[in-house]
Short mmCIF file of C-alpha atoms in Angstrom, two decimals:
data_model
loop_
_atom_site.label_atom_id
_atom_site.label_comp_id
_atom_site.label_asym_id
_atom_site.label_seq_id
_atom_site.Cartn_x
_atom_site.Cartn_y
_atom_site.Cartn_z
CA UNK R 3 -9.31 154.12 54.05
CA UNK R 4 -9.30 155.68 57.24
CA UNK R 5 -10.93 158.61 58.47
CA UNK R 6 -9.38 162.01 59.13
CA UNK R 7 -10.95 164.09 62.50
CA UNK R 8 -9.65 167.53 63.22
CA UNK R 9 -10.12 168.76 67.05
CA UNK R 10 -10.70 172.09 66.92
CA UNK R 11 -12.29 174.68 68.89
CA UNK R 12 -11.20 178.90 68.25
CA UNK R 13 -10.58 179.53 71.59
CA UNK R 14 -7.30 177.88 73.53
CA UNK R 15 -7.51 176.18 76.89
CA UNK R 16 -10.79 174.56 76.31
CA UNK R 17 -9.20 170.73 76.13
CA UNK R 18 -8.30 170.14 72.52
CA UNK R 19 -5.29 168.39 73.28
CA UNK R 20 -6.94 166.46 76.40
CA UNK R 21 -9.70 165.51 73.93
CA UNK R 22 -7.29 164.39 71.17
CA UNK R 23 -5.31 162.12 73.49
CA UNK R 24 -8.35 160.67 75.31
CA UNK R 25 -10.27 159.81 72.22
CA UNK R 26 -7.31 158.60 70.26
CA UNK R 27 -6.03 156.33 73.01
CA UNK R 28 -9.72 155.31 73.49
CA UNK R 29 -10.41 154.32 69.66
CA UNK R 30 -7.07 152.57 69.90
CA UNK R 31 -8.50 150.32 72.66
CA UNK R 32 -11.40 149.30 71.12
CA UNK R 33 -8.90 147.84 68.43
CA UNK R 34 -8.49 150.91 65.74
CA UNK R 35 -5.33 151.61 64.61
CA UNK R 36 -4.95 155.48 65.19
CA UNK R 37 -2.35 158.28 64.14
CA UNK R 38 -2.89 161.30 66.36
CA UNK R 39 -0.99 164.53 64.55
CA UNK R 40 -0.13 167.56 66.68
CA UNK R 41 -0.52 170.30 64.42
CA UNK R 42 0.58 172.85 67.04
CA UNK R 43 3.86 173.91 65.41
CA UNK R 44 5.67 175.59 67.59
CA UNK R 45 3.71 175.10 70.80
CA UNK R 46 3.68 171.11 71.19
CA UNK R 47 1.96 169.51 73.70
CA UNK R 48 -0.02 166.18 72.93
CA UNK R 49 3.44 164.24 73.14
CA UNK R 50 3.43 165.48 76.82
CA UNK R 51 -0.07 164.61 77.09
CA UNK R 52 0.53 161.27 76.29
CA UNK R 53 3.67 161.03 78.02
CA UNK R 54 6.20 160.44 74.87
CA UNK R 55 7.99 163.64 75.23
CA UNK R 56 11.46 161.88 75.33
CA UNK R 57 10.97 159.48 72.55
CA UNK R 58 10.78 162.32 69.86
CA UNK R 59 13.22 162.36 67.05
CA UNK R 60 11.88 163.20 63.50
CA UNK R 61 8.54 165.44 63.80
CA UNK R 62 5.75 166.49 61.52
CA UNK R 63 7.81 169.29 59.52
CA UNK R 64 10.58 167.08 59.39
CA UNK R 65 8.25 164.77 57.30
CA UNK R 66 6.68 167.24 54.88
CA UNK R 67 9.79 168.81 54.18
CA UNK R 68 11.33 165.17 53.10
CA UNK R 69 13.87 165.13 55.76
CA UNK R 70 12.69 161.61 56.90
CA UNK R 71 10.17 159.24 56.12
CA UNK R 72 6.48 159.48 57.82
CA UNK R 73 7.45 155.76 59.51
CA UNK R 74 10.39 157.11 61.10
CA UNK R 75 8.58 159.95 62.48
CA UNK R 76 5.99 158.06 63.75
CA UNK R 77 6.00 157.36 67.36
CA UNK R 78 4.52 154.22 68.55
CA UNK R 79 2.36 154.54 71.98
CA UNK R 80 4.01 152.84 74.97
CA UNK R 81 0.90 151.31 76.31
CA UNK R 82 -1.03 150.69 73.13
CA UNK R 83 0.01 148.96 70.23
CA UNK R 84 -1.87 150.38 67.43
CA UNK R 85 -1.62 154.14 68.36
CA UNK R 86 1.02 156.62 67.02
CA UNK R 87 1.82 159.85 67.28
CA UNK R 88 2.93 161.83 64.94
CA UNK R 89 4.69 165.17 66.70
CA UNK R 90 4.75 168.88 66.03
CA UNK R 91 7.99 170.44 65.58
CA UNK R 92 8.86 173.03 68.55
CA UNK R 93 11.61 175.16 67.30
CA UNK R 94 9.58 175.90 63.58
CA UNK R 95 6.27 177.55 63.58
CA UNK R 96 2.75 177.69 61.68
CA UNK R 97 4.11 178.90 58.38
CA UNK R 98 6.51 176.09 58.44
CA UNK R 99 3.56 173.99 56.56
CA UNK R 100 1.20 174.82 54.01
CA UNK R 101 -2.24 173.63 53.94
CA UNK R 102 -1.64 171.64 50.33
CA UNK R 103 1.48 169.67 52.51
CA UNK R 104 -1.31 168.76 55.44
CA UNK R 105 -3.35 167.43 52.30
CA UNK R 106 -1.14 165.12 51.35
CA UNK R 107 0.16 164.33 54.79
CA UNK R 108 -3.43 163.32 55.62
CA UNK R 109 -3.72 161.45 52.53
CA UNK R 110 -0.70 159.23 53.28
CA UNK R 111 -1.60 158.71 57.14
CA UNK R 112 -5.23 157.67 55.43
CA UNK R 113 -4.11 154.59 53.84
CA UNK R 114 -2.42 153.17 56.87
CA UNK R 115 -4.62 153.86 60.15
CA UNK R 116 -8.57 153.77 60.44
CA UNK R 117 -8.52 157.09 62.50
CA UNK R 118 -5.96 160.06 62.02
CA UNK R 119 -7.09 162.57 64.88
CA UNK R 120 -5.31 166.19 64.30
CA UNK R 121 -5.04 168.21 67.08
CA UNK R 122 -5.47 172.00 65.96
CA UNK R 123 -4.03 175.13 67.49
CA UNK R 124 -6.32 177.71 68.76
CA UNK R 125 -6.78 180.74 66.76
CA UNK R 126 -8.55 180.83 62.93
CA UNK R 127 -5.17 181.56 61.54
CA UNK R 128 -2.73 179.76 59.48
CA UNK R 129 -2.23 176.79 62.02
CA UNK R 130 -6.07 176.63 62.06
CA UNK R 131 -5.88 176.52 58.21
CA UNK R 132 -3.43 173.96 58.16
CA UNK R 133 -4.95 171.40 60.77
CA UNK R 134 -8.70 171.66 58.68
CA UNK R 135 -6.80 170.75 55.32
CA UNK R 136 -6.70 167.32 55.04
CA UNK R 137 -9.86 166.65 57.39
CA UNK R 138 -12.94 165.02 56.51
CA UNK R 139 -14.85 165.87 59.78
CA UNK R 140 -14.52 168.36 62.53
CA UNK R 141 -15.03 167.79 66.44
CA UNK R 142 -15.10 171.00 67.97
CA UNK R 143 -14.49 171.52 71.59
CA UNK R 144 -16.30 173.97 73.76
CA UNK R 145 -16.78 174.57 77.42
CA UNK R 146 -19.68 176.05 78.68
CA UNK R 147 -18.70 179.75 78.52
CA UNK R 148 -19.62 182.27 76.33
CA UNK R 149 -16.76 182.95 75.11
CA UNK R 150 -15.96 179.84 74.10
CA UNK R 151 -19.29 179.64 72.53
CA UNK R 152 -18.71 182.55 70.76
CA UNK R 153 -15.61 181.16 69.23
CA UNK R 154 -16.75 177.67 68.26
CA UNK R 155 -19.73 179.27 66.68
CA UNK R 156 -16.98 181.39 64.51
CA UNK R 157 -14.94 178.10 63.75
CA UNK R 158 -17.96 176.21 62.49
CA UNK R 159 -19.03 179.58 60.12
CA UNK R 160 -14.87 179.05 58.74
CA UNK R 161 -15.47 175.61 58.36
CA UNK R 162 -18.74 175.85 56.73
CA UNK R 163 -17.09 178.43 54.15
CA UNK R 164 -14.32 175.63 53.77
CA UNK R 165 -17.20 173.16 52.68
CA UNK R 166 -17.03 171.33 55.92
CA UNK R 167 -20.21 170.42 57.19
CA UNK R 168 -21.81 169.32 60.18
CA UNK R 169 -19.46 169.19 62.64
CA UNK R 170 -19.65 167.11 66.13
CA UNK R 171 -19.59 168.86 69.19
CA UNK R 172 -17.87 168.20 72.39
CA UNK R 173 -18.99 170.02 75.41
CA UNK R 174 -15.81 169.96 77.96
CA UNK R 175 -15.50 170.57 81.41
CA UNK R 176 -19.41 170.75 82.21
CA UNK R 177 -20.48 171.22 85.90
CA UNK R 178 -23.73 170.21 86.42
CA UNK R 179 -23.61 171.77 89.83
CA UNK R 180 -23.19 175.15 88.60
CA UNK R 181 -25.66 174.59 85.75
CA UNK R 182 -28.56 173.82 88.08
CA UNK R 183 -28.01 176.89 89.77
CA UNK R 184 -28.11 178.92 86.50
CA UNK R 185 -24.61 180.06 87.09
CA UNK R 186 -23.42 178.32 83.83
CA UNK R 187 -24.43 178.21 80.67
CA UNK R 188 -26.39 174.29 79.79
CA UNK R 189 -26.58 172.29 77.27
CA UNK R 190 -29.86 173.18 75.53
CA UNK R 191 -28.46 177.25 75.25
CA UNK R 192 -25.29 175.99 73.76
CA UNK R 193 -26.72 173.43 71.11
CA UNK R 194 -29.15 176.73 70.22
CA UNK R 195 -26.89 178.73 69.16
CA UNK R 196 -24.42 176.29 67.59
CA UNK R 197 -26.90 174.12 65.91
CA UNK R 198 -24.79 171.21 65.56
CA UNK R 199 -24.84 167.37 66.57
CA UNK R 200 -23.72 166.89 70.24
CA UNK R 201 -21.08 163.95 69.85
CA UNK R 202 -20.80 164.25 74.06
CA UNK R 203 -20.51 166.01 77.47
CA UNK R 204 -17.21 165.64 79.26
CA UNK R 205 -17.57 166.41 83.42
CA UNK R 206 -15.40 168.40 85.13
CA UNK R 207 -12.66 166.34 86.67
CA UNK R 208 -9.99 166.86 88.71
CA UNK R 209 -8.12 163.62 87.53
CA UNK R 210 -7.88 165.12 84.44
CA UNK R 211 -5.19 167.73 85.46
CA UNK R 212 -3.57 164.69 87.39
CA UNK R 213 -3.47 162.63 84.19
CA UNK R 214 -2.30 164.85 81.74
CA UNK R 215 0.48 166.11 83.92
CA UNK R 216 1.41 162.28 84.04
CA UNK R 217 1.24 161.75 80.61
CA UNK R 218 -1.29 159.03 81.08
CA UNK R 219 -4.87 160.11 79.26
CA UNK R 220 -7.95 159.59 81.43
CA UNK R 221 -9.41 156.83 79.38
CA UNK R 222 -7.35 154.16 80.80
CA UNK R 223 -8.09 155.00 84.58
CA UNK R 224 -12.00 153.48 85.22
CA UNK R 225 -12.06 155.51 88.78
CA UNK R 226 -12.16 158.95 86.37
CA UNK R 227 -15.57 160.42 85.19
CA UNK R 228 -13.93 162.31 81.90
CA UNK R 229 -12.61 159.05 81.07
CA UNK R 230 -15.85 157.62 80.90
CA UNK R 231 -17.36 160.36 78.76
CA UNK R 232 -14.50 159.85 76.49
CA UNK R 233 -15.25 156.46 75.90
CA UNK R 234 -18.57 156.80 75.64
CA UNK R 235 -18.02 159.38 72.82
CA UNK R 236 -15.55 157.09 71.38
CA UNK R 237 -18.15 154.56 71.05
CA UNK R 238 -20.57 157.27 69.24
CA UNK R 239 -17.72 158.00 66.95
CA UNK R 240 -18.07 154.41 65.69
CA UNK R 241 -21.43 154.55 64.93
CA UNK R 242 -22.97 153.25 68.59
CA UNK R 243 -25.94 154.76 69.77
CA UNK R 244 -24.80 155.55 73.50
CA UNK R 245 -27.25 157.80 75.47
CA UNK R 246 -25.82 161.09 77.00
CA UNK R 247 -25.12 160.42 80.71
CA UNK R 248 -28.05 161.80 82.59
CA UNK R 249 -25.24 162.73 85.35
CA UNK R 250 -23.81 165.04 82.74
CA UNK R 251 -26.84 166.90 82.11
CA UNK R 252 -28.76 167.02 86.01
CA UNK R 253 -26.44 166.96 88.78
CA UNK R 254 -26.65 163.86 89.65
CA UNK R 255 -28.18 162.09 92.67
CA UNK R 256 -25.63 162.79 94.88
CA UNK R 257 -26.08 166.65 94.46
CA UNK R 258 -29.56 166.05 95.30
CA UNK R 259 -28.84 164.30 98.22
CA UNK R 260 -26.44 166.97 99.38
CA UNK R 261 -29.23 169.82 98.72
CA UNK R 262 -31.98 168.11 100.83
CA UNK R 263 -29.43 167.45 103.83
CA UNK R 264 -28.65 171.18 103.57
CA UNK R 265 -25.00 171.62 102.62
CA UNK R 266 -25.99 171.81 99.09
CA UNK R 267 -24.36 174.82 98.27
CA UNK R 268 -21.39 173.53 96.43
CA UNK B 17 -29.57 174.37 36.60
CA UNK B 18 -31.89 173.25 39.07
CA UNK B 19 -33.66 175.23 41.83
CA UNK B 20 -31.52 173.26 44.37
CA UNK B 21 -28.30 175.26 43.44
CA UNK B 22 -28.24 178.57 43.06
CA UNK B 23 -30.93 181.27 41.31
CA UNK B 24 -31.15 184.78 40.34
CA UNK B 25 -34.44 185.89 40.04
CA UNK B 26 -36.87 188.96 40.96
CA UNK B 27 -38.48 191.34 38.83
CA UNK B 28 -38.10 194.50 40.79
CA UNK B 29 -34.22 194.98 41.25
CA UNK B 30 -33.13 191.23 41.89
CA UNK B 31 -33.11 188.74 44.48
CA UNK B 32 -30.35 186.41 44.79
CA UNK B 33 -30.63 183.15 46.38
CA UNK B 34 -27.99 181.47 48.03
CA UNK B 35 -28.21 177.53 48.59
CA UNK B 36 -27.32 175.86 51.51
CA UNK B 37 -24.98 173.00 49.96
CA UNK B 38 -22.35 175.28 48.22
CA UNK B 39 -18.91 176.92 48.78
CA UNK B 40 -18.03 180.32 47.38
CA UNK B 41 -15.83 178.92 44.42
CA UNK B 42 -18.76 176.75 43.17
CA UNK B 43 -20.91 179.48 43.68
CA UNK B 44 -18.76 182.17 41.68
CA UNK B 45 -18.70 179.79 38.74
CA UNK B 46 -22.57 179.05 38.95
CA UNK B 47 -23.17 182.78 39.22
CA UNK B 48 -20.97 183.42 36.55
CA UNK B 49 -22.56 181.48 33.99
CA UNK B 50 -26.20 182.48 35.36
CA UNK B 51 -24.86 186.19 34.85
CA UNK B 52 -23.67 185.47 31.41
CA UNK B 53 -27.10 184.11 30.62
CA UNK B 54 -28.63 187.51 31.34
CA UNK B 55 -26.09 190.11 31.09
CA UNK B 56 -28.47 192.75 29.75
CA UNK B 57 -30.78 192.34 32.53
CA UNK B 58 -28.34 192.54 34.81
CA UNK B 59 -26.17 195.77 33.14
CA UNK B 60 -29.79 197.67 33.94
CA UNK B 61 -29.79 196.56 37.46
CA UNK B 62 -26.12 197.56 37.76
CA UNK B 63 -24.97 194.40 39.48
CA UNK B 64 -21.55 192.90 38.92
CA UNK B 65 -20.59 189.41 40.05
CA UNK B 66 -18.33 190.71 43.07
CA UNK B 67 -21.22 192.38 44.28
CA UNK B 68 -23.11 189.09 44.44
CA UNK B 69 -19.82 187.61 45.85
CA UNK B 70 -19.04 190.06 48.58
CA UNK B 71 -22.41 189.34 50.25
CA UNK B 72 -21.29 185.68 50.90
CA UNK B 73 -20.07 186.04 54.45
CA UNK B 74 -16.64 184.87 54.58
CA UNK B 75 -15.68 186.60 51.51
CA UNK B 76 -16.43 190.03 53.10
CA UNK B 77 -13.58 190.72 55.27
CA UNK B 78 -15.01 193.80 57.69
CA UNK B 79 -13.12 196.22 56.16
CA UNK B 80 -13.82 195.40 52.57
CA UNK B 81 -17.62 195.27 52.74
CA UNK B 82 -17.90 198.67 53.63
CA UNK B 83 -19.91 199.48 50.18
CA UNK B 84 -23.39 197.80 50.28
CA UNK B 85 -23.55 195.39 47.84
CA UNK B 86 -25.52 192.09 47.55
CA UNK B 87 -28.71 193.71 45.65
CA UNK B 88 -28.36 196.90 43.34
CA UNK B 89 -31.34 199.17 44.59
CA UNK B 90 -33.17 199.66 47.56
CA UNK B 91 -36.39 198.01 46.94
CA UNK B 92 -34.60 194.71 46.25
CA UNK B 93 -34.13 191.53 48.80
CA UNK B 94 -31.37 189.59 49.81
CA UNK B 95 -32.31 186.44 50.80
CA UNK B 96 -29.52 184.71 52.96
CA UNK B 97 -30.90 181.19 53.48
CA UNK B 98 -28.44 179.91 56.48
CA UNK B 99 -27.69 180.96 59.92
CA UNK B 100 -25.18 183.52 59.99
CA UNK B 101 -22.48 182.91 62.77
CA UNK B 102 -19.69 184.77 64.70
CA UNK B 103 -17.37 186.77 62.45
CA UNK B 104 -19.55 186.90 59.52
CA UNK B 105 -21.75 189.66 57.86
CA UNK B 106 -23.96 190.47 55.13
CA UNK B 107 -24.56 193.93 53.68
CA UNK B 108 -27.26 194.88 51.37
CA UNK B 109 -28.53 197.94 49.38
CA UNK B 110 -31.90 197.18 49.66
CA UNK B 111 -33.64 194.84 52.57
CA UNK B 112 -32.64 191.48 54.13
CA UNK B 113 -34.43 188.32 54.87
CA UNK B 114 -32.20 185.81 57.01
CA UNK B 115 -33.47 181.97 57.12
CA UNK B 116 -31.80 180.86 59.57
CA UNK B 117 -30.20 182.67 63.04
CA UNK B 118 -28.00 185.62 63.48
CA UNK B 119 -25.61 185.08 66.13
CA UNK B 120 -23.50 187.11 68.48
CA UNK B 121 -20.66 188.07 66.86
CA UNK B 122 -22.63 188.26 63.82
CA UNK B 123 -23.69 191.38 61.59
CA UNK B 124 -26.34 192.13 59.14
CA UNK B 125 -26.13 195.88 57.53
CA UNK B 126 -29.17 196.79 55.34
CA UNK B 127 -30.15 200.24 53.53
CA UNK B 128 -33.45 198.91 53.66
CA UNK B 129 -35.32 196.95 56.22
CA UNK B 130 -33.97 193.24 58.11
CA UNK B 131 -36.17 190.44 58.76
CA UNK B 132 -34.90 187.59 60.61
CA UNK B 133 -37.00 184.07 60.47
CA UNK B 134 -35.04 182.78 63.41
CA UNK B 135 -33.35 184.05 66.37
CA UNK B 136 -31.25 188.01 66.26
CA UNK B 137 -28.79 187.44 68.87
CA UNK B 138 -25.85 189.41 66.89
CA UNK B 139 -25.54 193.40 65.42
CA UNK B 140 -28.61 194.46 62.77
CA UNK B 141 -28.36 197.56 61.22
CA UNK B 142 -31.65 198.54 59.29
CA UNK B 143 -31.83 201.91 57.21
CA UNK B 144 -27.97 201.99 57.14
CA UNK B 145 -27.77 205.04 54.98
CA UNK B 146 -29.65 206.93 57.78
CA UNK B 147 -33.08 205.78 56.53
CA UNK B 148 -34.89 206.05 60.45
CA UNK B 149 -38.29 204.37 58.58
CA UNK B 150 -36.86 201.12 58.26
CA UNK B 151 -37.58 198.32 60.63
CA UNK B 152 -35.78 194.93 62.01
CA UNK B 153 -38.02 191.98 62.33
CA UNK B 154 -37.26 188.85 63.84
CA UNK B 155 -38.87 185.41 65.18
CA UNK B 156 -36.91 186.10 68.61
CA UNK B 157 -35.47 189.43 68.87
CA UNK B 158 -32.35 189.10 71.37
CA UNK B 159 -29.95 191.58 69.85
CA UNK B 160 -26.86 192.39 70.90
CA UNK B 161 -27.16 195.84 69.65
CA UNK B 162 -30.04 197.34 67.45
CA UNK B 163 -29.26 200.44 64.81
CA UNK B 164 -31.87 201.64 62.80
CA UNK B 165 -30.55 204.93 60.73
CA UNK B 166 -29.02 206.99 62.90
CA UNK B 167 -29.69 205.44 66.33
CA UNK B 168 -27.93 202.89 68.01
CA UNK B 169 -29.60 201.08 70.91
CA UNK B 170 -29.02 198.06 73.13
CA UNK B 171 -31.77 195.79 74.53
CA UNK B 172 -32.17 196.62 78.29
CA UNK B 173 -30.66 194.67 80.99
CA UNK B 174 -32.17 192.01 82.92
CA UNK B 175 -35.38 192.07 80.69
CA UNK B 176 -35.88 188.53 79.33
CA UNK B 177 -37.75 188.94 75.66
CA UNK B 178 -41.32 187.32 75.30
CA UNK B 179 -40.10 184.79 72.72
CA UNK B 180 -42.49 185.96 70.35
CA UNK B 181 -41.90 187.62 66.49
CA UNK B 182 -41.20 191.30 67.47
CA UNK B 183 -40.41 194.40 65.27
CA UNK B 184 -38.00 197.38 65.88
CA UNK B 185 -38.69 200.87 64.69
CA UNK B 186 -37.85 204.10 65.33
CA UNK B 187 -40.58 206.10 67.22
CA UNK B 188 -40.10 209.73 68.15
CA UNK B 189 -36.17 209.32 67.89
CA UNK B 190 -36.11 206.54 70.17
CA UNK B 191 -35.51 202.72 68.92
CA UNK B 192 -38.69 200.96 70.80
CA UNK B 193 -39.68 197.35 70.53
CA UNK B 194 -43.21 196.15 69.70
CA UNK B 195 -44.97 192.46 69.61
CA UNK B 196 -45.54 191.72 65.67
CA UNK B 197 -49.41 192.12 64.75
CA UNK B 198 -49.72 190.54 61.20
CA UNK B 199 -52.32 192.94 60.54
CA UNK B 200 -51.14 196.11 62.20
CA UNK B 201 -48.23 196.39 59.91
CA UNK B 202 -48.79 199.57 58.18
CA UNK B 203 -44.68 200.44 57.74
CA UNK B 204 -45.20 199.11 54.11
CA UNK B 205 -48.85 201.07 53.40
CA UNK B 206 -47.94 204.29 54.29
CA UNK B 207 -45.46 204.21 51.47
CA UNK B 208 -42.26 204.31 53.42
CA UNK B 209 -39.57 201.93 53.02
#
């Protein structure tokens, strides 16, 4: 039986979809059978980030309404043999699905896959409730911003109320240089408020913009720093102990060198 | 029912204990059986199940929690055994003790005193029915806003708190924050509260 993980955040734009795409791809790269589920009905994006937009025939709503079988709606990834996507419907909205239907869907997927990753919509309304309904565990994505951390805290509270304890936290778009100057919340600050397990820290990386636009997850590229962080997170998800990269924690040697050389103000 | 679950106890008024590993429906069920067992006592205390549950965080939407529920009278205490997160709110006719933090965006309202065994970063309103002798105390007092009785105050900007236990109270019409002195707490001794 596979594990169902929901990727959620409360706030929009912190990188839920990017995280789902990268973790899913990376889990598949390490030999797991993985299903990605886009629960953001009406505003689907995961297919675009995965570069699978032009292969969609059926979607999640078609499956829960019985228009097609689950197997028909699952799109096989173009690079990875063991990676599948269940796209969201674009012409419907969040009310097209109920939490019970999502639970049933997750149950069915769990039998087929090692990991099921659900990409949650932003917000705390029905879309969020649908996304978390069938999940065993939650991965909370936040960025080092006060508003994002506040929303993450709200989400953790809601998950606790729904009896989903001990979520994992991913801090996305960290900029070590800004933290060093005291212009950005540091990891300690965030963990003190959220008091949950840290699964990983993903540095801000321009390559992410390029890779999401091209529909090629960053974990596929070995030059991407964010991709490297996502690969580490994948190993942690599978139970390996991988230290959090010191680079993400404190600026790294380049920053330090630049500072010494006198043009460190960036 | 073991101590690990939920218990209702207290001699004067009522003390409700919510253990961490419970969700609301389960809690309701357990409370129901507990309440049935102590019906006569509870009738005296004037407490119903819905009042207990309205203190259970998520259950109390901001609009609905206006009546101070959770504990029946001003001298009783509600013990909250977890961190109160953004969007969660507890309110009580008596005092509130939080074993955990009160995060930004969370709110604690009590007719009596508020004690946070952790960091208070959210909003706390002690003496909510106008009792200006109520206090707010926390291991680390960094509230978004403090309200005592009818007074509302914000912490001064740009000042970093000392990281020591502190007490907020009203002195000559102003909310003041003082270091907590274990032996200097005369609040209870002079008969107020």
